[in-house]
Short mmCIF file of C-alpha atoms in Angstrom, two decimals:
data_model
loop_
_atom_site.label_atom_id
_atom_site.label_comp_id
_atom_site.label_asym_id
_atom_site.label_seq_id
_atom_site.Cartn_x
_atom_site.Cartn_y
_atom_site.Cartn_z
CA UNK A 1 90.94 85.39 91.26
CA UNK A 2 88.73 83.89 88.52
CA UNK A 3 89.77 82.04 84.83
CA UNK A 4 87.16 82.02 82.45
CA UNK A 5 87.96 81.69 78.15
CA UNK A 6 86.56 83.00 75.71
CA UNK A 7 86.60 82.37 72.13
CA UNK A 8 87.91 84.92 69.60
CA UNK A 9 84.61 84.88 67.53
CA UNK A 10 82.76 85.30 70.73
CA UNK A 11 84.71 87.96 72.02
CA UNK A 12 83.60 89.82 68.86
CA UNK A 13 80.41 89.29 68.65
CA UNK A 14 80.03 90.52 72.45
CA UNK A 15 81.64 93.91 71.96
CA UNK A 16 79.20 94.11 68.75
CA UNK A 17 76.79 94.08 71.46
CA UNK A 18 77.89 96.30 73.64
CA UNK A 19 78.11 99.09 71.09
CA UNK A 20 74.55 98.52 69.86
CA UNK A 21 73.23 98.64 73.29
CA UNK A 22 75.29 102.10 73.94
CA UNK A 23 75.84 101.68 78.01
CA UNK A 24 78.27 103.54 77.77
CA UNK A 25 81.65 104.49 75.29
CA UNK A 26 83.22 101.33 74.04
CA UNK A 27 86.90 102.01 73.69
CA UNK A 28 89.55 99.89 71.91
CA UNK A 29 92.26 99.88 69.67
CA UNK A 30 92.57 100.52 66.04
CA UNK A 31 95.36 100.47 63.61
CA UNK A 32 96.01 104.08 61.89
CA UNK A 33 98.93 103.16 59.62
CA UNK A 34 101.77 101.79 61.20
CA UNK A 35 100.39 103.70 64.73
CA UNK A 36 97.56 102.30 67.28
CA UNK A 37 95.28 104.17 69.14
CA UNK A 38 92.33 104.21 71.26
CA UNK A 39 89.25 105.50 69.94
CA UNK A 40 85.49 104.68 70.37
CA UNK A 41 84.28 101.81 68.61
CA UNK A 42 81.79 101.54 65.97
CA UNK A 43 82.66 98.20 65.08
CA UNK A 44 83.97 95.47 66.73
CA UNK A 45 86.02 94.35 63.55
CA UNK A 46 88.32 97.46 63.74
CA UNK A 47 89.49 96.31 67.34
CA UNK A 48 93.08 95.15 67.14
CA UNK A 49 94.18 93.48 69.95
CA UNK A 50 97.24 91.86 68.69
CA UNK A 51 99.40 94.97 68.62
CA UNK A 52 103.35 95.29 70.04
CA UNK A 53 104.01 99.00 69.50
CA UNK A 54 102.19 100.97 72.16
CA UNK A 55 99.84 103.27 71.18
CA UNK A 56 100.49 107.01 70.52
CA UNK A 57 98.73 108.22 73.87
CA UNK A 58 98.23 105.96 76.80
CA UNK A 59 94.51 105.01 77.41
CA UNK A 60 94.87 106.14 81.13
CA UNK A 61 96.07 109.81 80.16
CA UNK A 62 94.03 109.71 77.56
CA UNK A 63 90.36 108.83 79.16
CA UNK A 64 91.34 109.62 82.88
CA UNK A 65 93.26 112.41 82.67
CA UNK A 66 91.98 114.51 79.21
CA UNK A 67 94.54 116.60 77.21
CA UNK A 68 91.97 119.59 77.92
CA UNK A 69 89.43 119.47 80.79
CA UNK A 70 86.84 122.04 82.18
CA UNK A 71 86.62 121.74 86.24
CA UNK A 72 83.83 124.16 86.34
CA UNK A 73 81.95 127.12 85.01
CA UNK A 74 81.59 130.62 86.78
CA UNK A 75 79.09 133.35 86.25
CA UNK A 76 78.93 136.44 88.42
CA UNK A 77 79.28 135.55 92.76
CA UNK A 78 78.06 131.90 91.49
CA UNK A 79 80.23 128.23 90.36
CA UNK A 80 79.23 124.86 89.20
CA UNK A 81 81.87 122.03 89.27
CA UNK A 82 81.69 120.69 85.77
CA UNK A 83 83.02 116.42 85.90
CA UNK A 84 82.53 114.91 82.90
CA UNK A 85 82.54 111.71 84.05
CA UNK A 86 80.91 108.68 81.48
CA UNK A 87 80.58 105.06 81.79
CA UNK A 88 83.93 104.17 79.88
CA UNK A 89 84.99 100.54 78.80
CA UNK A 90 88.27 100.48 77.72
CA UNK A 91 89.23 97.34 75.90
CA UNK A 92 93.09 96.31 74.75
CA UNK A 93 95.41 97.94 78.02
CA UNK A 94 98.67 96.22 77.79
CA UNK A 95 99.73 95.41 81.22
CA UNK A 96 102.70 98.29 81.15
CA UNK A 97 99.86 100.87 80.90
CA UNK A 98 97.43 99.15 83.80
CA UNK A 99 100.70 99.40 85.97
CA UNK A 100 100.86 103.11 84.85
CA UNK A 101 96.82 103.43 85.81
CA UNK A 102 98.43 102.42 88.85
CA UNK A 103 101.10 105.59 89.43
CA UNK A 104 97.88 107.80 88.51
CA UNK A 105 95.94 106.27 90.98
CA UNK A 106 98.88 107.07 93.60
CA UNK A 107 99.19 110.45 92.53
CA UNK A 108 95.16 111.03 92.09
CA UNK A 109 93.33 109.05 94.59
CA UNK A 110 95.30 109.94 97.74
CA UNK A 111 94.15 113.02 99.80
CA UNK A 112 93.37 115.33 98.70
CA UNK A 113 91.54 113.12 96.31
CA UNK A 114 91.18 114.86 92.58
CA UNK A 115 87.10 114.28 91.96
CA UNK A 116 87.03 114.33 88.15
CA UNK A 117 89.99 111.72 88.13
CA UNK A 118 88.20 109.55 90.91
CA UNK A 119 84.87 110.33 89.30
CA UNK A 120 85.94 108.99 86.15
CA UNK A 121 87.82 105.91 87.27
CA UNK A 122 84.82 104.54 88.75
CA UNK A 123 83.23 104.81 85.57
CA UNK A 124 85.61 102.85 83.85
CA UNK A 125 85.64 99.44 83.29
CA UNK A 126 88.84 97.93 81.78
CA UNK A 127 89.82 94.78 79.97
CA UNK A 128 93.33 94.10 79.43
CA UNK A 129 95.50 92.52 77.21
CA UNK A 130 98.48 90.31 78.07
CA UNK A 131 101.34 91.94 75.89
CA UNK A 132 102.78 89.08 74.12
CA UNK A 133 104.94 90.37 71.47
CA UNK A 134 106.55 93.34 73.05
CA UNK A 135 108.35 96.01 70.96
CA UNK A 136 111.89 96.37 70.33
CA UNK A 137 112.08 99.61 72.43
CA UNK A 138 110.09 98.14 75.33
CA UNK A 139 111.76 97.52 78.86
CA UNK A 140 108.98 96.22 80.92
CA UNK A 141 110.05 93.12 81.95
CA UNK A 142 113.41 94.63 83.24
CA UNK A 143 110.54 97.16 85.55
CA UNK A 144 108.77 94.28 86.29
CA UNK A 145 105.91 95.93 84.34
CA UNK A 146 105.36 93.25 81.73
CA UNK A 147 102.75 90.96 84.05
CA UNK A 148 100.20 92.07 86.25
CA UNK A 149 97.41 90.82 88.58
CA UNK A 150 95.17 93.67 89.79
CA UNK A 151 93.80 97.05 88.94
CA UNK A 152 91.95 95.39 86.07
CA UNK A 153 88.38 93.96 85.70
CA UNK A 154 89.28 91.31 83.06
CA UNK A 155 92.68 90.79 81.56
CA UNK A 156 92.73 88.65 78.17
CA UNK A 157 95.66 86.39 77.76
CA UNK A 158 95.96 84.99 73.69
CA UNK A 159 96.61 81.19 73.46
CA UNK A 160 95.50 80.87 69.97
CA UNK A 161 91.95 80.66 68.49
CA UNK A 162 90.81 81.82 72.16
CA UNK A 163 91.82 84.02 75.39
CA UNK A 164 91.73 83.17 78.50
CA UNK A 165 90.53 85.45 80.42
CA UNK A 166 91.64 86.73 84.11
CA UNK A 167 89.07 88.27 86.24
CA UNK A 168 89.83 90.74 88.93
CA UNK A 169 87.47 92.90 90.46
CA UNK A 170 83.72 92.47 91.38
CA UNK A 171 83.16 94.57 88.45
CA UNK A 172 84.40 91.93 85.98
CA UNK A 173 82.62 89.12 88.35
CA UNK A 174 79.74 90.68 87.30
CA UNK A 175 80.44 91.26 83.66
CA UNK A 176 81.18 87.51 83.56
CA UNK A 177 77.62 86.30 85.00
CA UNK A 178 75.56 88.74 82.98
CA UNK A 179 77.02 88.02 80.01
CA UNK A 180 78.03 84.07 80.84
CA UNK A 181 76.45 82.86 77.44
CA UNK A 182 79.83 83.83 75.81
CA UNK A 183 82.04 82.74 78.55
CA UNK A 184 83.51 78.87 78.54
CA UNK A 185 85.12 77.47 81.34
CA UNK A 186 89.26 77.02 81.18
CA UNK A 187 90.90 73.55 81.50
CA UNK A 188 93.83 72.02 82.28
CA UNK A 189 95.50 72.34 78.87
CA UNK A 190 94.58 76.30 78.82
CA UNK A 191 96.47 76.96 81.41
CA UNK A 192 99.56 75.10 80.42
CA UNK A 193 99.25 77.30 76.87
CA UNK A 194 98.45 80.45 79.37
CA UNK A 195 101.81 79.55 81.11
CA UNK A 196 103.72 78.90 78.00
CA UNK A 197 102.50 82.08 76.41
CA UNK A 198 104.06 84.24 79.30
CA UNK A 199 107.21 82.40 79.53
CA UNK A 200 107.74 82.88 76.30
CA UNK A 201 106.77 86.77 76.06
CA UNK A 202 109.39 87.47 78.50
CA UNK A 203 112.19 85.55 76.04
CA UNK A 204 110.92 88.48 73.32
CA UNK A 205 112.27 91.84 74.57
CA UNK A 206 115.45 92.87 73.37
CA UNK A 207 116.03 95.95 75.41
CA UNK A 208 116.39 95.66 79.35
CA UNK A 209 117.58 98.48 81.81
CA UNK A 210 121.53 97.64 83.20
CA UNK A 211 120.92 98.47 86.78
CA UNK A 212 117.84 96.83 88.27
CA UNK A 213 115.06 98.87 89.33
CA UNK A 214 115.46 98.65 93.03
CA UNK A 215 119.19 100.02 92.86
CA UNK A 216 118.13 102.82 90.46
CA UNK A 217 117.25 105.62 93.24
CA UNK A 218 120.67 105.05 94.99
CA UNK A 219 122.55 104.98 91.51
CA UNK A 220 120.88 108.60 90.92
CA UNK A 221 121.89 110.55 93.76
CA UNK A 222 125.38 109.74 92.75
CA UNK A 223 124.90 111.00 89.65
CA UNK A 224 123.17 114.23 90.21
CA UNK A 225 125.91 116.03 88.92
CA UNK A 226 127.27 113.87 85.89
CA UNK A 227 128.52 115.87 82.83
CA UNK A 228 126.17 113.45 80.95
CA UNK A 229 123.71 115.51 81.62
CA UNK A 230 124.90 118.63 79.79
CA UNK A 231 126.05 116.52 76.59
CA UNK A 232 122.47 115.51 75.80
CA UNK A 233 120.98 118.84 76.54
CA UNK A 234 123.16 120.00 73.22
CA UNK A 235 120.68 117.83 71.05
CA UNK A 236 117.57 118.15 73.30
CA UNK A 237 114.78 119.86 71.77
CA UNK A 238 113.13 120.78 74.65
CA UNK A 239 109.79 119.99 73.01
CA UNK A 240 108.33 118.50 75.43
CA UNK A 241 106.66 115.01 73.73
CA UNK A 242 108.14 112.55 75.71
CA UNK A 243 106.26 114.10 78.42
CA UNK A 244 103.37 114.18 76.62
CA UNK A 245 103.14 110.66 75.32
CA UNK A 246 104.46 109.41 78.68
CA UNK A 247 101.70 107.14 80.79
CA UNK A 248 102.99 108.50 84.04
CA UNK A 249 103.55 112.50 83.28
CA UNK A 250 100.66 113.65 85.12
CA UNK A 251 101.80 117.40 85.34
CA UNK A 252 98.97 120.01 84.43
CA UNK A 253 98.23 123.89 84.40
CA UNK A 254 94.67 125.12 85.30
CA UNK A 255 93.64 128.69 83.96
CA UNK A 256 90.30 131.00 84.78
CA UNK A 257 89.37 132.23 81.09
CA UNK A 258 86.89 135.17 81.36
CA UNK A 259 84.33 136.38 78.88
CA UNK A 260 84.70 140.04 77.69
CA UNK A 261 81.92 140.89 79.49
CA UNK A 262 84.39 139.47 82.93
CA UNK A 263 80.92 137.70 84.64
CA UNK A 264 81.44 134.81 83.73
CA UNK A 265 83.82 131.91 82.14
CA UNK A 266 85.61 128.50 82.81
CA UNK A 267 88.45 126.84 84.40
CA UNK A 268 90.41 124.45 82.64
CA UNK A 269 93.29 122.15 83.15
CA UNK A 270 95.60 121.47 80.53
CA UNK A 271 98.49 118.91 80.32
CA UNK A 272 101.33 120.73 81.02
CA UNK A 273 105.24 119.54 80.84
CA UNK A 274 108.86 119.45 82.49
CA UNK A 275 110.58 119.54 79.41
CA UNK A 276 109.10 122.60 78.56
CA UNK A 277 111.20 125.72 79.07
CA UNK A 278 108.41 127.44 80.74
CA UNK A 279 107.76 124.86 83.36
CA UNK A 280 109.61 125.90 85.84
CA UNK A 281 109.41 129.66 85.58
CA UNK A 282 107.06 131.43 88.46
CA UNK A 283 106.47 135.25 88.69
CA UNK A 284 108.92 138.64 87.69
CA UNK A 285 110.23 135.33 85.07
CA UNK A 286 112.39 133.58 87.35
CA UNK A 287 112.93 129.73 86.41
CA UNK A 288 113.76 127.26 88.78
CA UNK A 289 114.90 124.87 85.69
CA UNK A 290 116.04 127.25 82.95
CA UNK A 291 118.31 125.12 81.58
CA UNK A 292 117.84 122.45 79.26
CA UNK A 293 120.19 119.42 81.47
CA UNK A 294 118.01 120.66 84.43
CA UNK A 295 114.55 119.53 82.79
CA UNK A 296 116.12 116.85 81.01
CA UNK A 297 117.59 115.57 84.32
CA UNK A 298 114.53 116.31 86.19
CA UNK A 299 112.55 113.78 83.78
CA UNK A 300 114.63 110.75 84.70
CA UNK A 301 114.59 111.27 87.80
CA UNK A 302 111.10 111.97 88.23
CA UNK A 303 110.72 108.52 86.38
CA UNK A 304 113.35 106.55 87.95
CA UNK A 305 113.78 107.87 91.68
CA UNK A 306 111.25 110.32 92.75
CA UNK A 307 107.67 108.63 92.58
CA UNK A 308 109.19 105.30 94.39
CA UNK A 309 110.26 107.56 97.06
CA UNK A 310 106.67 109.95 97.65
CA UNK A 311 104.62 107.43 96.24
CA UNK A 312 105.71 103.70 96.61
CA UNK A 313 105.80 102.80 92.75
CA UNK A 314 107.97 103.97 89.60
CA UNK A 315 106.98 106.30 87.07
CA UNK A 316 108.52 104.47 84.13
CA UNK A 317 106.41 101.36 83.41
CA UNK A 318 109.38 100.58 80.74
CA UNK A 319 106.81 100.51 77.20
CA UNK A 320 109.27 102.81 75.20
CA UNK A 321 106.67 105.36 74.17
CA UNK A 322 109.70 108.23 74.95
CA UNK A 323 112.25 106.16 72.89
CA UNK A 324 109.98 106.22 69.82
CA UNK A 325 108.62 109.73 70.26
CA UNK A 326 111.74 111.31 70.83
CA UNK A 327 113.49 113.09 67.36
CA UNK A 328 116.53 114.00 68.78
CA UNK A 329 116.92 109.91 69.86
CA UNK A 330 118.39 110.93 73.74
CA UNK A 331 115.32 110.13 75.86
CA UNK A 332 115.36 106.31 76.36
CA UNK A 333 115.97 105.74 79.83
CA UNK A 334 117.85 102.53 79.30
CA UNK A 335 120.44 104.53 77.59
CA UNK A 336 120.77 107.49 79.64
CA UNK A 337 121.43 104.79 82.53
CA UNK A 338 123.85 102.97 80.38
CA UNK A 339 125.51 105.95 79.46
CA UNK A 340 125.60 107.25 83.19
CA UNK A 341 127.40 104.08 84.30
CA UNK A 342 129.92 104.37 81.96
CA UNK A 343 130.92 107.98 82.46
CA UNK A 344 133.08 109.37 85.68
CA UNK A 345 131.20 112.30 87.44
#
C-alpha cells in the first residue's frame, strides 16, 4: 500500500480536469438542502466532501446496481443482452459504503457471476473518503465498518488544508503516475495528523450496537420467536424504504414487457423489497411472509445473521441510513437489539 497527499486546491483543480476531458462520468457529492447525494459533476466546486449524514442512496446501489435496469431487448426468435456498462469515477465513498461495495461484491461476483454488475464494477474507479465526523445515527465503528483498507483505488483521509491519500489497487497506482503533477509526497508529520484524525473519529459516534457483532448470529436464533417482534409490526408501515435506502438490500424483480404487437420488448430488473407485503407472495397468492413481524424480522436478520453465515460478511455496514429514513422510528438495528435483550421470549 501506497501514501501520497494531495492538496485541497489541487484536488480541485484535478477533478476540473477530469470533467473537461469527459473519460468517463465524474461522480461526487453535492449538498441538496440539508441531504447529500451523488450526482455527475459539472463542477468541481459543488463536490462536498466534508459531509457526516450519509447520502440518500448509497453510491454502490446507486451506480452498480440501478433502481431500473434493462438486461436485454427481444424481437421475434432473436435477443441482445443490453449492459450498460460506462467508465464511472465515483468520488466521496465513506468507508461504511466501500465495506457495503463489499457485501455486493459477495452476493454479485460469485458464480454464477451477474455480468452487468461485474461489467460495471470494472468500470468504476472509486476514491474514498475517510468519514471523520460520523452522524449521530451511525454505528460503524461498533461493525467495525468505520476504517477500511481495500476495495478502493484511492481513499482520501482530511488532515487539514490537505488529504492524504491511500492508494490501493493498480488502478489508483496508475491514476497516481499519470497524473503525479498534483500528487506530493507524505511525511512524517502527515502521518502522525493521519493517525490523530482516525483516533479521534472513532471518539465521535454516539450510537454503538450492545452486543458485538460476532455474538449477534447466536443472540438471533434465540430470539426468533420474541414478542418484540409483533409490538413493532403495530407501527410498521410496511413501506418498504429502509430497504430501499439500505447499501446492502440487493433484492430485485426482473419482468419481460411486450409490445402490443407481442414480437418484441425488454427485460428489466427493478429493485424490489422484503418489507413489502408482496415480497413474499408466489402463485394462486400464497405468501410465505404475510405478516408484517415476519418481514420486519426477516430484515434484521438478513442484516445481522444471514449474509455472515452464506456469505462471510454482514449486511449492516452500521451508517444509519434505515434510522433516518424510517417514519414510524422502529428500524434502527441498535434498538431493536437493545430492545431484544431486554425483553423475555
Amino acid at each position: 500500500m501506497r501514501f501520497a497527499s494531495i492538496n485541497k486546491e489541487k484536488l480541485f483543480e484535478l477533478i476540473n480536469f477530469l470533467i473537461k476531458e469527459k473519460r468517463g462520468r465524474i461522480i461526487g457529492v453535492v449538498k441538496k438542502n440539508d441531504d447529500y447525494v451523488f450526482e455527475e459533476l459539472e463542477n468541481a466546486n459543488n463536490l462536498y466532501l466534508a459531509y457526516d449524514k450519509p447520502t440518500l442512496l448509497p453510491p454502490g446501489k446507486k451506480y452498480l446496481l440501478p433502481h431500473k435496469e434493462t438486461l436485454l431487448k427481444f424481437q421475434n426468435a432473436s435477443s441482445e443482452i443490453i449492459n450498460e456498462a460506462k467508465p464511472t469515477m465515483l468520488i466521496g465513498v465513506h468507508p461504511y459504503d466501500l465495506w457495503a461495495i463489499k457485501v455486493m461484491d459477495a452476493v454479485f461476483m460469485s458464480e454464477p457471476v451477474d455480468q452487468n454488475y461485474a461489467e460495471k464494477r470494472k468500470n468504476t474507479f472509486i476514491i474514498g473518503v475517510d468519514y471523520l465526523n460520523p452522524h449521530p445515527n451511525s454505528f460503524c465503528a461498533s461493525m467495525d465498518t468505520d476504517e477500511i483498507n481495500n476495495g478502493f483505488d484511492l481513499l482520501l483521509t482530511d488532515i487539514g488544508k490537505k488529504y492524504i491519500v491511500t492508494v490501493e489497487s493498480e488502478k489508483g497506482e496508475k491514476f497516481i503516475d499519470e497524473y503525479i503533477e498534483y500528487i506530493e509526497e507524505t511525511t512524517a508529520i502527515d502521518q502522525i495528523f493521519l493517525d490523530n484524525a482516525m483516533s479521534k473519529a472513532k471518539e465521535k459516534y454516539e450510537l454503538a450496537m450492545p452486543i458485538k457483532k460476532n455474538n449477534l448470529p447466536d443472540f438471533l436464533e434465540k430470539k426468533y420467536d420474541n414478542p418484540l417482534w409483533a409490538e413493532l409490526a403495530k407501527k410498521c408501515f410496511s413501506c418498504g424504504k429502509c430497504n430501499l435506502v439500505c447499501p446492502t438490500c440487493v433484492c430485485f424483480n426482473i419482468e419481460d414487457k411486450a409490445e402490443l404487437n407481442l414480437r418484441e420488448g425488454v427485460r428489466e430488473r427493478e429493485w424490489q423489497a422484503c418489507a413489502l407485503t408482496e415480497f413474499a407472495q408466489v402463485a394462486l397468492g400464497h405468501n410465505f411472509r404475510g405478516k408484517t413481524e415476519q418481514r420486519l424480522r426477516h430484515r434484521i436478520y438478513r442484516k445481522l445473521s444471514y449474509t455472515i453465515t452464506k456469505y462471510g460478511v454482514y449486511g449492516c455496514v452500521g451508517c444509519g441510513r434505515c434510522i433516518n429514513s424510517c417514519k414510524a422510528e422502529i428500524a434502527s438495528p441498535v434498538e431493536i437489539i437493545k430492545k431484544l435483550g431486554e425483553k423475555n421470549d
